[in-house]
Amino acid sequence: MKRFRKYGRGYLKEAILAPLLKLMEACFELAVPLILAFIVDTIIPHSNHSQLIAMILLLVLFATVGVIVALIAQYYSAKVAVGYTKELTQDLYKKIVSLLKSCRNDLSSDSLLTRLTNDTLQIQTGINIFLRLFLRAPIVVFGSLVMAFYINPSLSLNFLGMIALLFLIVSVVSIMASKIYLLMRKTLDSLVGQVRESMAGIRVIRSFGQSMQEIKAFQQVNQTYTHQQLTAGFWASLLTPVTFLVVNITLLILIYQGRLAIGQGRLDQGMLIALINYLSQILVELVKMVMVISSLNQSFISAGRLNEIFEQESEDIESLFDHSNFSEKWTLVVKNLSFAYTDTAENTLTNLSFRVRRGEFLGIIGGTGAGKSTLVDLLLQLYPVDPSHLALFKADGHSPVNLREWREQFALVGQQAQLFSGTVRSNLLLGKQSASDETLWWTLEIAQAKEFVLEKGGLEANVESFGRNFSGGQRQRLTIARALLQEAPILILDDATSALDYLTERNLRTAIQQALPDKLLIMISQRTNSLLQADQILVLDQGQQVGLGCHEELLQTCAIYQEIDQSQHGQEVLHET
């Protein structure tokens, strides 16, 4: 947990002043019972009105100053908590972005989202409460105990027994509640994932009439979360009534023994009132200490969950590597490439081999689960690949020296078109910040998007989050235009034209090849018509390379490709026996 100490150093002054001001407030409160005792035992019996007015004014002064310092302390505490959490959240976000893809898969995006939002908020709340109460509550309890011993040591022994008993109760309840809080965090991850998945697939859910099934699935997770909350609430709710019970029993004992002491002349009435006031102050502060302990308990659990992320291995995109051990310096070389995910025993890809040059068109086709997207992840080095199986050479014949330079050679358009809230211009400039309007319109024209962008209002046309105000095909063409702005020598279209009709897709592909003749185009598609002009087509089946060649060659040599092509053209699939 040492890494958490560096945050909030810019707020050291506020972090010191906030508890000190609360301590000052506590000192004022500790003086009030003694003033009341003086009024009852000395001023009232002698009818000294001037002293009475002076004491009342003193109490008003204490109250006024107490309110002022409390407000300042609240402000400083909130400033420290928010500032600390801001720095922590920024570092946490940077860490999540830098995580290896395998780490993100293991932690899950739902859990990462919950930790980035809910857990950081819990830490912020814990810091705020801690700064306000960690000095005040113990000092008031300890100070009240000292003042009680000053007034009457024998009666104050009840205070010691009460505090010891409450400390034991709080310790037991906190241990029980902490286990439940940890389970609640994990269940909340699942709940967020359930909601996110349902919202993302709401159209599919409705079209297949599965709304009730999704509601039942949500209710099941929600009921588990509710049960855990009720259990944690039960243990937490025990603290306040048990505290009141113990303190009130102590109060009854104090009143009984105080009456006897007054009758014996060992105690004045005003002092008994002061003791009762100190007992009340202890009650209030013990309840606050319970709140502090509960909040800190949850904050430590959240800090532990964040620490799990910080301990994960980050991707070092600047580290040097050597991928130039191939004698034939093609633009992209894959040789006997195999890959298996960490949680699977079998290979997802096995012994893939192909090579392509600049200006060529490589098509990749295969059924669902054939490993097409996994191959893209490996080409981008999202998973580490042995340099003896994968090489990349730039136009000057040299291989990239590090991961950052490697990925600069690729522009990727994924299966899901990712657009962000803003304008068409702001989305396109993600590809190249310095692009001129002329360049933007040029790429839009290549991507077959110029016409509908003009209809929408031009480059300043509004884009809602995820591009909801555009059709699926329009979103795909905008993301393709954005990728073209990167000027990367290799363009990967991972099923990125699935929402386009054949004519638009053909015009798009022709425009790319004519306007950018040196660009290596890698196109993943489920349609053989999309790959007719490909120089090579890689056919995958269950992670195996079952074919490599042009369209005409594969129709003669690859049964899987024949089956795909014939099924799409409505022909009867022939099976050799």
Coordinates of C-alpha atoms in Angstrom, one line a residue:
M1 CA 0.0 0.0 0.0
K2 CA 3.0 2.3 0.0
R3 CA 2.1 3.6 -3.5
F4 CA -1.0 5.3 -2.0
R5 CA 1.1 7.6 0.1
K6 CA 2.3 9.8 -2.7
Y7 CA -1.1 11.1 -3.6
G8 CA -2.4 14.3 -2.1
R9 CA 1.1 15.7 -1.2
G10 CA 0.0 19.0 -2.6
Y11 CA -2.7 19.2 0.0
L12 CA -0.4 18.6 3.0
K13 CA -1.3 21.9 4.7
E14 CA -5.0 21.2 4.5
A15 CA -4.5 17.7 5.7
I16 CA -2.8 19.0 8.8
L17 CA -5.1 22.0 9.4
A18 CA -8.4 20.0 9.0
P19 CA -7.9 17.6 12.0
L20 CA -6.3 20.4 14.1
L21 CA -9.3 22.6 13.6
K22 CA -11.6 19.7 14.6
L23 CA -9.4 19.3 17.6
M24 CA -9.9 22.9 18.5
E25 CA -13.6 22.4 18.2
A26 CA -13.4 19.4 20.5
C27 CA -11.5 21.4 23.1
F28 CA -14.3 23.9 23.2
E29 CA -16.9 21.2 23.7
L30 CA -14.8 19.7 26.5
A31 CA -14.9 23.0 28.4
V32 CA -18.7 23.4 28.2
P33 CA -19.7 20.8 30.9
L34 CA -17.2 22.4 33.4
I35 CA -18.7 25.8 32.7
L36 CA -22.2 24.4 33.2
A37 CA -21.0 22.8 36.5
F38 CA -19.6 26.2 37.6
I39 CA -22.9 27.9 36.8
V40 CA -25.0 25.3 38.7
D41 CA -22.7 25.0 41.8
T42 CA -21.3 28.5 42.1
I43 CA -23.2 31.2 40.2
I44 CA -26.8 30.2 40.7
P45 CA -26.6 29.6 44.5
H46 CA -25.1 33.1 44.9
S47 CA -27.4 34.7 42.3
N48 CA -24.4 36.4 40.6
H49 CA -26.1 37.7 37.5
S50 CA -23.1 39.4 36.0
Q51 CA -21.1 36.2 36.1
L52 CA -24.1 34.3 34.7
I53 CA -24.2 36.7 31.7
A54 CA -20.5 36.4 31.3
M55 CA -20.6 32.6 31.3
I56 CA -23.5 32.6 28.8
L57 CA -21.6 34.9 26.5
L58 CA -18.6 32.6 26.8
L59 CA -20.7 29.6 25.8
V60 CA -22.0 31.6 22.8
L61 CA -18.5 32.5 21.9
F62 CA -17.4 28.9 22.1
A63 CA -20.3 27.8 20.0
T64 CA -19.7 30.5 17.3
V65 CA -16.0 29.8 17.1
G66 CA -16.7 26.1 17.1
V67 CA -19.1 26.4 14.1
I68 CA -16.6 28.5 12.1
V69 CA -13.6 26.2 12.7
A70 CA -15.8 23.2 11.9
L71 CA -16.9 24.6 8.6
I72 CA -13.3 25.4 7.7
A73 CA -12.2 21.9 8.7
Q74 CA -15.0 20.4 6.6
Y75 CA -13.8 22.4 3.6
Y76 CA -10.2 21.4 4.0
S77 CA -11.1 17.7 4.5
A78 CA -13.2 17.7 1.4
K79 CA -10.5 19.4 -0.6
V80 CA -7.9 16.9 0.5
A81 CA -10.2 13.9 -0.2
V82 CA -11.2 15.2 -3.7
G83 CA -7.6 16.1 -4.6
Y84 CA -6.2 12.8 -3.4
T85 CA -8.9 10.8 -5.3
K86 CA -8.3 12.9 -8.4
E87 CA -4.6 12.0 -8.5
L88 CA -5.4 8.4 -7.6
T89 CA -8.0 8.1 -10.3
Q90 CA -5.8 9.6 -13.0
D91 CA -2.9 7.2 -12.2
L92 CA -5.4 4.3 -12.0
Y93 CA -6.8 5.2 -15.4
K94 CA -3.3 5.4 -16.9
K95 CA -2.5 2.0 -15.4
I96 CA -5.7 0.4 -16.8
V97 CA -4.9 1.8 -20.3
S98 CA -1.3 0.4 -20.1
L99 CA -2.3 -3.1 -18.9
L100 CA -1.6 -6.0 -21.1
K101 CA -4.6 -7.3 -22.9
S102 CA -4.4 -10.6 -21.1
C103 CA -4.5 -8.7 -17.7
R104 CA -7.6 -6.7 -18.8
N105 CA -9.3 -9.9 -19.9
D106 CA -8.5 -11.6 -16.5
L107 CA -9.8 -8.6 -14.5
S108 CA -12.7 -8.0 -16.8
S109 CA -13.9 -4.6 -18.0
D110 CA -16.8 -4.6 -15.6
S111 CA -14.6 -5.0 -12.6
L112 CA -12.2 -2.3 -13.9
L113 CA -15.1 0.1 -14.3
T114 CA -16.4 -0.6 -10.8
R115 CA -12.9 -0.1 -9.3
L116 CA -12.3 3.1 -11.2
T117 CA -15.6 4.6 -10.1
N118 CA -17.1 3.0 -7.0
D119 CA -13.9 2.0 -5.2
T120 CA -12.2 5.4 -5.7
L121 CA -15.4 7.1 -4.4
Q122 CA -15.3 4.9 -1.3
I123 CA -11.7 5.9 -0.7
Q124 CA -12.6 9.6 -1.1
T125 CA -15.4 9.2 1.5
G126 CA -13.1 7.4 3.9
I127 CA -10.4 10.1 3.7
N128 CA -13.0 12.8 4.2
I129 CA -14.4 11.2 7.3
F130 CA -11.0 10.2 8.6
L131 CA -9.6 13.8 8.5
R132 CA -12.7 15.2 10.2
L133 CA -13.0 12.6 13.0
F134 CA -9.7 10.7 13.6
L135 CA -8.5 13.4 16.0
R136 CA -11.7 14.8 17.2
A137 CA -13.5 11.6 18.3
P138 CA -10.6 10.0 20.2
I139 CA -9.6 13.3 21.8
V140 CA -13.2 14.0 23.0
V141 CA -13.5 10.4 24.3
F142 CA -10.1 10.6 26.0
G143 CA -10.6 14.2 27.2
S144 CA -14.0 13.4 28.6
L145 CA -12.5 10.4 30.4
V146 CA -9.7 12.6 31.9
M147 CA -12.2 15.3 32.9
A148 CA -14.4 12.7 34.5
F149 CA -11.5 11.4 36.5
Y150 CA -10.7 14.9 37.5
I151 CA -14.2 15.4 38.8
N152 CA -14.6 12.0 40.6
P153 CA -12.2 9.1 40.0
S154 CA -14.4 6.5 41.6
L155 CA -17.5 7.2 39.5
S156 CA -15.3 7.5 36.4
L157 CA -14.3 3.8 36.6
N158 CA -17.7 3.1 34.9
F159 CA -16.4 5.1 31.9
L160 CA -13.4 2.8 31.6
G161 CA -15.5 -0.4 31.7
M162 CA -17.9 1.0 29.2
I163 CA -15.2 2.0 26.7
A164 CA -13.4 -1.4 27.0
L165 CA -16.7 -3.2 26.3
L166 CA -17.6 -1.0 23.4
F167 CA -14.1 -1.5 21.9
L168 CA -14.6 -5.2 22.0
I169 CA -18.0 -5.1 20.4
V170 CA -16.8 -2.7 17.6
S171 CA -13.9 -5.0 16.8
V172 CA -16.0 -8.1 16.5
V173 CA -18.7 -6.4 14.3
S174 CA -16.0 -4.8 12.1
I175 CA -14.4 -8.2 11.4
M176 CA -17.7 -9.7 10.4
A177 CA -18.8 -6.8 8.3
S178 CA -15.5 -6.6 6.4
K179 CA -15.9 -10.0 4.9
I180 CA -19.4 -9.1 3.6
Y181 CA -18.1 -5.8 2.1
L182 CA -15.5 -7.7 0.1
L183 CA -18.2 -10.0 -1.3
M184 CA -20.4 -7.0 -2.1
R185 CA -17.6 -5.5 -4.2
K186 CA -17.3 -8.6 -6.3
T187 CA -21.1 -9.0 -6.7
L188 CA -21.3 -5.3 -7.8
D189 CA -18.8 -6.1 -10.5
S190 CA -21.1 -8.8 -11.8
L191 CA -24.1 -6.5 -11.5
V192 CA -22.4 -3.8 -13.5
G193 CA -21.5 -6.3 -16.2
Q194 CA -25.0 -7.6 -16.4
V195 CA -26.4 -4.1 -16.9
R196 CA -23.7 -3.1 -19.4
E197 CA -24.3 -6.2 -21.4
S198 CA -28.0 -5.8 -21.4
M199 CA -27.8 -2.2 -22.5
A200 CA -25.4 -2.9 -25.3
G201 CA -27.6 -5.8 -26.6
I202 CA -31.0 -4.3 -26.0
R203 CA -32.0 -4.5 -29.6
V204 CA -31.1 -8.1 -29.9
I205 CA -32.8 -8.9 -26.6
R206 CA -36.0 -7.3 -27.8
S207 CA -35.9 -8.7 -31.3
F208 CA -35.7 -12.2 -29.9
G209 CA -38.2 -11.6 -27.1
Q210 CA -35.7 -12.3 -24.3
S211 CA -36.6 -9.3 -22.1
M212 CA -38.0 -11.5 -19.3
Q213 CA -35.0 -13.8 -19.3
E214 CA -32.7 -10.8 -19.0
I215 CA -34.8 -9.3 -16.2
K216 CA -34.7 -12.7 -14.4
A217 CA -30.9 -12.8 -14.8
F218 CA -30.6 -9.3 -13.4
Q219 CA -33.0 -10.1 -10.5
Q220 CA -30.9 -13.1 -9.6
V221 CA -27.7 -11.1 -9.3
N222 CA -29.5 -8.2 -7.7
Q223 CA -31.0 -10.4 -5.1
T224 CA -27.6 -11.7 -4.2
Y225 CA -26.3 -8.2 -3.9
T226 CA -29.4 -7.2 -1.8
H227 CA -28.8 -10.1 0.5
Q228 CA -25.2 -9.2 1.0
Q229 CA -26.2 -5.6 1.6
L230 CA -28.8 -6.6 4.2
T231 CA -26.3 -8.9 5.9
A232 CA -23.7 -6.1 6.0
G233 CA -26.4 -3.6 7.1
F234 CA -27.4 -6.0 9.9
W235 CA -23.9 -6.2 11.3
A236 CA -23.4 -2.4 10.9
S237 CA -26.8 -1.6 12.4
L238 CA -25.9 -3.5 15.6
L239 CA -23.2 -1.0 16.5
T240 CA -25.4 2.1 17.2
P241 CA -28.1 0.4 19.3
V242 CA -25.6 -1.6 21.2
T243 CA -23.5 1.5 21.8
F244 CA -26.6 3.4 23.1
L245 CA -27.6 0.4 25.3
V246 CA -24.2 0.2 26.9
V247 CA -23.9 4.0 27.4
N248 CA -27.4 4.3 28.8
I249 CA -26.8 1.5 31.2
T250 CA -23.6 3.3 32.3
L251 CA -25.7 6.5 32.6
L252 CA -28.2 4.8 34.9
I253 CA -25.4 3.4 37.1
L254 CA -23.7 6.9 37.1
I255 CA -27.0 8.6 38.1
Y256 CA -27.6 6.1 40.9
Q257 CA -24.1 6.3 42.2
G258 CA -24.0 10.0 41.8
R259 CA -27.1 10.5 43.9
L260 CA -25.5 8.5 46.7
A261 CA -22.3 10.5 46.4
I262 CA -24.3 13.8 46.5
G263 CA -26.1 12.5 49.6
Q264 CA -22.8 11.7 51.3
G265 CA -21.4 15.1 50.3
R266 CA -18.7 13.7 48.1
L267 CA -20.1 15.3 44.9
D268 CA -21.9 18.5 43.9
Q269 CA -25.0 18.6 41.7
G270 CA -23.2 20.6 39.0
M271 CA -20.4 18.0 38.9
L272 CA -22.9 15.2 38.4
I273 CA -24.4 17.2 35.5
A274 CA -20.9 17.6 34.1
L275 CA -20.3 13.9 34.3
I276 CA -23.6 13.2 32.6
N277 CA -22.6 15.7 29.8
Y278 CA -19.2 14.0 29.4
L279 CA -20.9 10.6 29.2
S280 CA -23.2 12.0 26.5
Q281 CA -20.2 13.4 24.6
I282 CA -18.6 10.0 24.8
L283 CA -21.7 8.4 23.4
V284 CA -21.9 10.8 20.4
E285 CA -18.2 10.4 19.6
L286 CA -18.3 6.6 20.0
V287 CA -21.1 6.5 17.4
K288 CA -18.9 8.7 15.1
M289 CA -15.9 6.4 15.7
V290 CA -18.1 3.5 14.7
M291 CA -18.9 5.3 11.5
V292 CA -15.2 6.1 10.9
I293 CA -14.2 2.5 11.5
S294 CA -16.9 1.2 9.1
S295 CA -15.9 3.7 6.4
L296 CA -12.2 3.0 6.8
N297 CA -12.9 -0.7 6.7
Q298 CA -14.6 -0.3 3.3
S299 CA -11.9 2.1 2.1
F300 CA -9.1 -0.4 2.9
I301 CA -11.0 -3.1 1.0
S302 CA -11.4 -0.7 -2.0
A303 CA -7.7 0.2 -1.7
G304 CA -6.8 -3.5 -1.8
R305 CA -8.8 -3.9 -5.0
L306 CA -7.1 -1.0 -6.6
N307 CA -3.7 -2.3 -5.5
E308 CA -4.5 -5.5 -7.4
I309 CA -4.6 -3.4 -10.6
F310 CA -1.4 -1.5 -9.8
E311 CA 0.5 -4.7 -9.2
Q312 CA -0.4 -6.0 -12.7
E313 CA 2.3 -5.9 -15.4
S314 CA 2.1 -2.9 -17.6
E315 CA 2.8 -3.0 -21.3
D316 CA 6.2 -1.4 -22.1
I317 CA 5.8 0.1 -25.6
E318 CA 9.2 1.7 -25.5
S319 CA 11.2 -1.5 -24.7
L320 CA 13.6 -2.6 -27.5
F321 CA 13.1 -5.8 -29.4
D322 CA 14.5 -7.4 -32.5
H323 CA 12.1 -8.7 -35.2
S324 CA 14.6 -8.6 -38.1
N325 CA 15.8 -12.1 -38.1
F326 CA 14.1 -13.0 -41.4
S327 CA 16.2 -13.1 -44.5
E328 CA 13.3 -12.2 -46.8
K329 CA 12.3 -8.7 -45.9
W330 CA 8.6 -8.7 -46.9
T331 CA 6.4 -6.1 -45.3
L332 CA 4.7 -8.7 -43.1
V333 CA 6.0 -12.2 -42.4
V334 CA 4.2 -14.8 -40.4
K335 CA 6.0 -18.2 -40.0
N336 CA 4.6 -21.2 -38.1
L337 CA 2.6 -18.9 -35.7
S338 CA 0.7 -20.7 -33.0
F339 CA -1.2 -19.2 -30.0
A340 CA -3.2 -20.3 -27.0
Y341 CA -5.0 -18.2 -24.4
T342 CA -3.8 -18.7 -20.8
D343 CA -7.2 -20.2 -19.7
T344 CA -7.4 -22.8 -22.5
A345 CA -5.5 -26.0 -23.0
E346 CA -5.7 -26.1 -26.8
N347 CA -4.3 -23.7 -29.3
T348 CA -6.5 -21.0 -30.8
L349 CA -4.2 -20.7 -33.8
T350 CA -1.8 -23.4 -35.0
N351 CA 1.1 -23.1 -37.5
L352 CA 0.0 -20.1 -39.6
S353 CA 2.4 -19.1 -42.3
F354 CA 2.1 -16.3 -44.9
R355 CA 3.9 -13.2 -46.2
V356 CA 2.7 -10.1 -48.0
R357 CA 4.3 -7.0 -49.5
R358 CA 3.4 -3.3 -49.6
G359 CA 0.5 -2.6 -52.0
E360 CA -0.9 -6.1 -51.8
F361 CA -4.4 -7.1 -50.7
L362 CA -4.6 -10.0 -48.2
G363 CA -8.0 -11.4 -47.4
I364 CA -8.8 -13.5 -44.4
I365 CA -11.9 -15.6 -44.2
G366 CA -13.3 -18.3 -41.9
G367 CA -16.2 -19.3 -39.8
T368 CA -17.1 -18.0 -36.4
G369 CA -14.4 -18.9 -33.9
A370 CA -11.9 -19.7 -36.6
G371 CA -9.4 -17.3 -35.0
K372 CA -9.5 -14.3 -37.3
S373 CA -9.7 -11.6 -34.6
T374 CA -7.1 -13.4 -32.6
L375 CA -4.7 -13.2 -35.5
V376 CA -5.3 -9.5 -35.7
D377 CA -4.5 -9.2 -32.0
L378 CA -1.2 -11.0 -32.6
L379 CA -0.3 -8.9 -35.6
L380 CA -0.8 -5.8 -33.4
Q381 CA 1.3 -7.5 -30.7
L382 CA -1.6 -7.1 -28.2
Y383 CA -0.3 -10.5 -27.0
P384 CA 3.5 -11.0 -27.0
V385 CA 4.7 -13.0 -30.0
D386 CA 8.0 -14.8 -30.4
P387 CA 10.0 -12.8 -33.0
S388 CA 10.9 -16.0 -34.8
H389 CA 7.3 -16.4 -35.8
L390 CA 6.4 -12.8 -36.7
A391 CA 8.3 -10.0 -38.4
L392 CA 7.5 -6.6 -39.9
F393 CA 9.6 -4.5 -42.2
K394 CA 9.2 -0.8 -43.0
A395 CA 9.8 0.8 -46.4
D396 CA 13.4 1.4 -45.6
G397 CA 13.9 -2.3 -44.9
H398 CA 14.3 -2.0 -41.1
S399 CA 12.1 -3.6 -38.5
P400 CA 10.4 -1.5 -35.8
V401 CA 12.7 -1.2 -32.8
N402 CA 10.0 -1.2 -30.1
L403 CA 6.3 -1.9 -29.6
R404 CA 5.2 1.8 -30.1
E405 CA 6.9 1.9 -33.5
W406 CA 5.5 -1.5 -34.4
R407 CA 1.9 -0.4 -33.8
E408 CA 2.5 2.8 -35.7
Q409 CA 2.7 0.6 -38.9
F410 CA -0.9 -0.5 -38.5
A411 CA -4.3 1.3 -38.8
L412 CA -7.1 -0.9 -37.5
V413 CA -10.9 -0.7 -38.0
G414 CA -12.5 -3.2 -35.8
Q415 CA -15.8 -5.1 -36.0
Q416 CA -17.6 -2.6 -33.8
A417 CA -17.4 1.0 -35.1
Q418 CA -16.3 3.1 -32.2
L419 CA -17.4 6.8 -32.5
F420 CA -17.3 9.3 -29.7
S421 CA -19.6 12.2 -28.8
G422 CA -18.6 15.4 -30.5
T423 CA -18.5 16.2 -34.2
V424 CA -17.4 14.5 -37.4
R425 CA -14.3 16.6 -37.3
S426 CA -13.3 15.7 -33.7
N427 CA -13.8 12.0 -34.5
L428 CA -11.7 12.1 -37.6
L429 CA -8.9 14.1 -36.0
L430 CA -8.3 11.2 -33.6
G431 CA -6.5 9.7 -36.6
K432 CA -4.3 12.7 -37.2
Q433 CA -4.6 15.9 -35.1
S434 CA -2.9 18.1 -37.7
A435 CA -5.1 17.1 -40.7
S436 CA -6.4 20.0 -42.8
D437 CA -10.1 20.2 -43.9
E438 CA -8.9 19.3 -47.4
T439 CA -7.3 16.1 -46.1
L440 CA -10.4 15.3 -44.1
W441 CA -12.7 15.6 -47.1
W442 CA -10.2 13.6 -49.2
T443 CA -10.3 10.6 -46.7
L444 CA -14.1 10.9 -46.4
E445 CA -14.4 10.6 -50.2
I446 CA -12.1 7.5 -50.3
A447 CA -14.2 6.0 -47.5
Q448 CA -17.5 6.7 -49.5
A449 CA -18.7 8.9 -46.6
K450 CA -18.5 12.4 -48.2
E451 CA -22.1 12.4 -49.4
F452 CA -23.9 11.6 -46.2
V453 CA -21.5 13.8 -44.1
L454 CA -22.5 16.8 -46.4
E455 CA -26.2 15.8 -45.8
K456 CA -25.7 15.7 -42.1
G457 CA -24.2 19.2 -42.0
G458 CA -20.5 18.8 -42.9
L459 CA -17.5 18.3 -40.7
E460 CA -19.2 20.1 -37.8
A461 CA -22.2 17.7 -37.8
N462 CA -23.0 16.4 -34.4
V463 CA -22.0 12.8 -33.4
E464 CA -23.7 11.3 -30.4
S465 CA -21.9 8.8 -28.2
F466 CA -21.2 5.5 -30.0
G467 CA -22.5 7.3 -33.2
R468 CA -26.1 6.5 -32.4
N469 CA -27.4 9.2 -34.8
F470 CA -25.7 7.4 -37.8
S471 CA -26.5 4.1 -39.4
G472 CA -24.3 1.0 -39.1
G473 CA -22.8 1.5 -42.5
Q474 CA -22.2 5.2 -42.0
R475 CA -20.4 4.5 -38.7
Q476 CA -18.2 2.0 -40.4
R477 CA -17.3 4.4 -43.2
L478 CA -16.4 7.1 -40.7
T479 CA -14.1 4.8 -38.8
I480 CA -12.5 3.8 -42.0
A481 CA -11.9 7.4 -42.9
R482 CA -10.4 8.0 -39.5
A483 CA -8.0 5.0 -39.9
L484 CA -6.9 6.3 -43.4
L485 CA -5.8 9.6 -41.7
Q486 CA -3.2 7.6 -39.7
E487 CA -1.1 7.2 -42.8
A488 CA 0.0 3.8 -41.5
P489 CA 1.5 1.5 -44.2
I490 CA -0.8 -1.4 -43.2
L491 CA -4.6 -1.1 -43.0
I492 CA -6.6 -3.8 -41.3
L493 CA -10.3 -4.0 -41.8
D494 CA -11.6 -6.6 -39.3
D495 CA -15.0 -7.3 -40.7
A496 CA -15.4 -3.5 -40.9
T497 CA -17.5 -3.5 -44.1
S498 CA -20.2 -5.9 -42.9
A499 CA -22.9 -3.3 -42.9
L500 CA -22.1 -2.1 -46.5
D501 CA -23.7 -3.3 -49.6
Y502 CA -21.6 -5.0 -52.2
L503 CA -21.4 -1.9 -54.5
T504 CA -20.4 0.5 -51.8
E505 CA -17.8 -2.0 -50.5
R506 CA -16.3 -2.5 -53.9
N507 CA -16.1 1.3 -54.5
L508 CA -14.5 1.7 -51.1
R509 CA -11.9 -1.0 -51.8
T510 CA -11.1 0.3 -55.3
A511 CA -10.8 3.9 -53.9
I512 CA -8.3 2.7 -51.3
Q513 CA -6.2 0.8 -53.8
Q514 CA -6.2 3.6 -56.3
A515 CA -5.6 6.5 -53.9
L516 CA -3.1 4.6 -51.7
P517 CA -1.4 2.1 -54.0
D518 CA 1.5 1.4 -51.5
K519 CA -0.8 0.5 -48.6
L520 CA -1.0 -3.1 -47.5
L521 CA -4.6 -3.9 -47.1
I522 CA -5.6 -6.8 -44.8
M523 CA -9.4 -7.4 -45.0
I524 CA -11.2 -9.9 -42.8
S525 CA -14.6 -10.7 -44.2
Q526 CA -17.3 -13.4 -44.1
R527 CA -18.2 -12.8 -47.8
T528 CA -16.1 -14.3 -50.6
N529 CA -17.4 -11.5 -53.0
S530 CA -15.5 -9.0 -50.8
L531 CA -12.2 -10.9 -51.4
L532 CA -12.4 -11.6 -55.2
Q533 CA -9.6 -9.1 -56.0
A534 CA -7.4 -10.2 -53.1
D535 CA -3.8 -11.2 -54.1
Q536 CA -4.0 -13.8 -51.4
I537 CA -6.8 -15.2 -49.2
L538 CA -6.0 -16.9 -45.9
V539 CA -8.6 -19.5 -45.0
L540 CA -9.0 -20.4 -41.4
D541 CA -10.9 -23.2 -39.8
Q542 CA -10.9 -23.8 -36.1
G543 CA -7.5 -22.1 -35.8
Q544 CA -6.0 -24.1 -38.6
Q545 CA -4.7 -22.7 -41.9
V546 CA -6.6 -24.7 -44.5
G547 CA -6.0 -22.6 -47.5
L548 CA -3.8 -19.8 -49.0
G549 CA -4.1 -18.4 -52.5
C550 CA -6.3 -16.3 -54.7
H551 CA -10.0 -16.7 -55.2
E552 CA -9.7 -19.0 -58.3
E553 CA -7.0 -21.1 -56.7
L554 CA -9.0 -21.7 -53.6
L555 CA -12.1 -22.7 -55.5
Q556 CA -10.0 -25.5 -56.9
T557 CA -8.0 -26.6 -53.9
C558 CA -9.8 -25.7 -50.6
A559 CA -13.0 -27.5 -49.7
I560 CA -13.8 -25.1 -46.9
Y561 CA -13.5 -22.1 -49.2
Q562 CA -15.7 -23.8 -51.8
E563 CA -18.3 -24.5 -49.2
I564 CA -18.3 -20.9 -48.0
D565 CA -18.5 -19.5 -51.6
Q566 CA -21.2 -21.9 -52.7
S567 CA -23.4 -21.3 -49.6
Q568 CA -23.3 -17.6 -50.3
H569 CA -24.2 -18.0 -54.0
G570 CA -27.2 -20.3 -53.3
Q571 CA -25.5 -23.4 -54.8
E572 CA -25.8 -26.9 -53.5
V573 CA -22.8 -27.8 -51.4
L574 CA -21.2 -30.9 -52.8
H575 CA -19.4 -33.3 -50.4
E576 CA -16.9 -35.7 -51.7
T577 CA -17.0 -39.2 -50.4

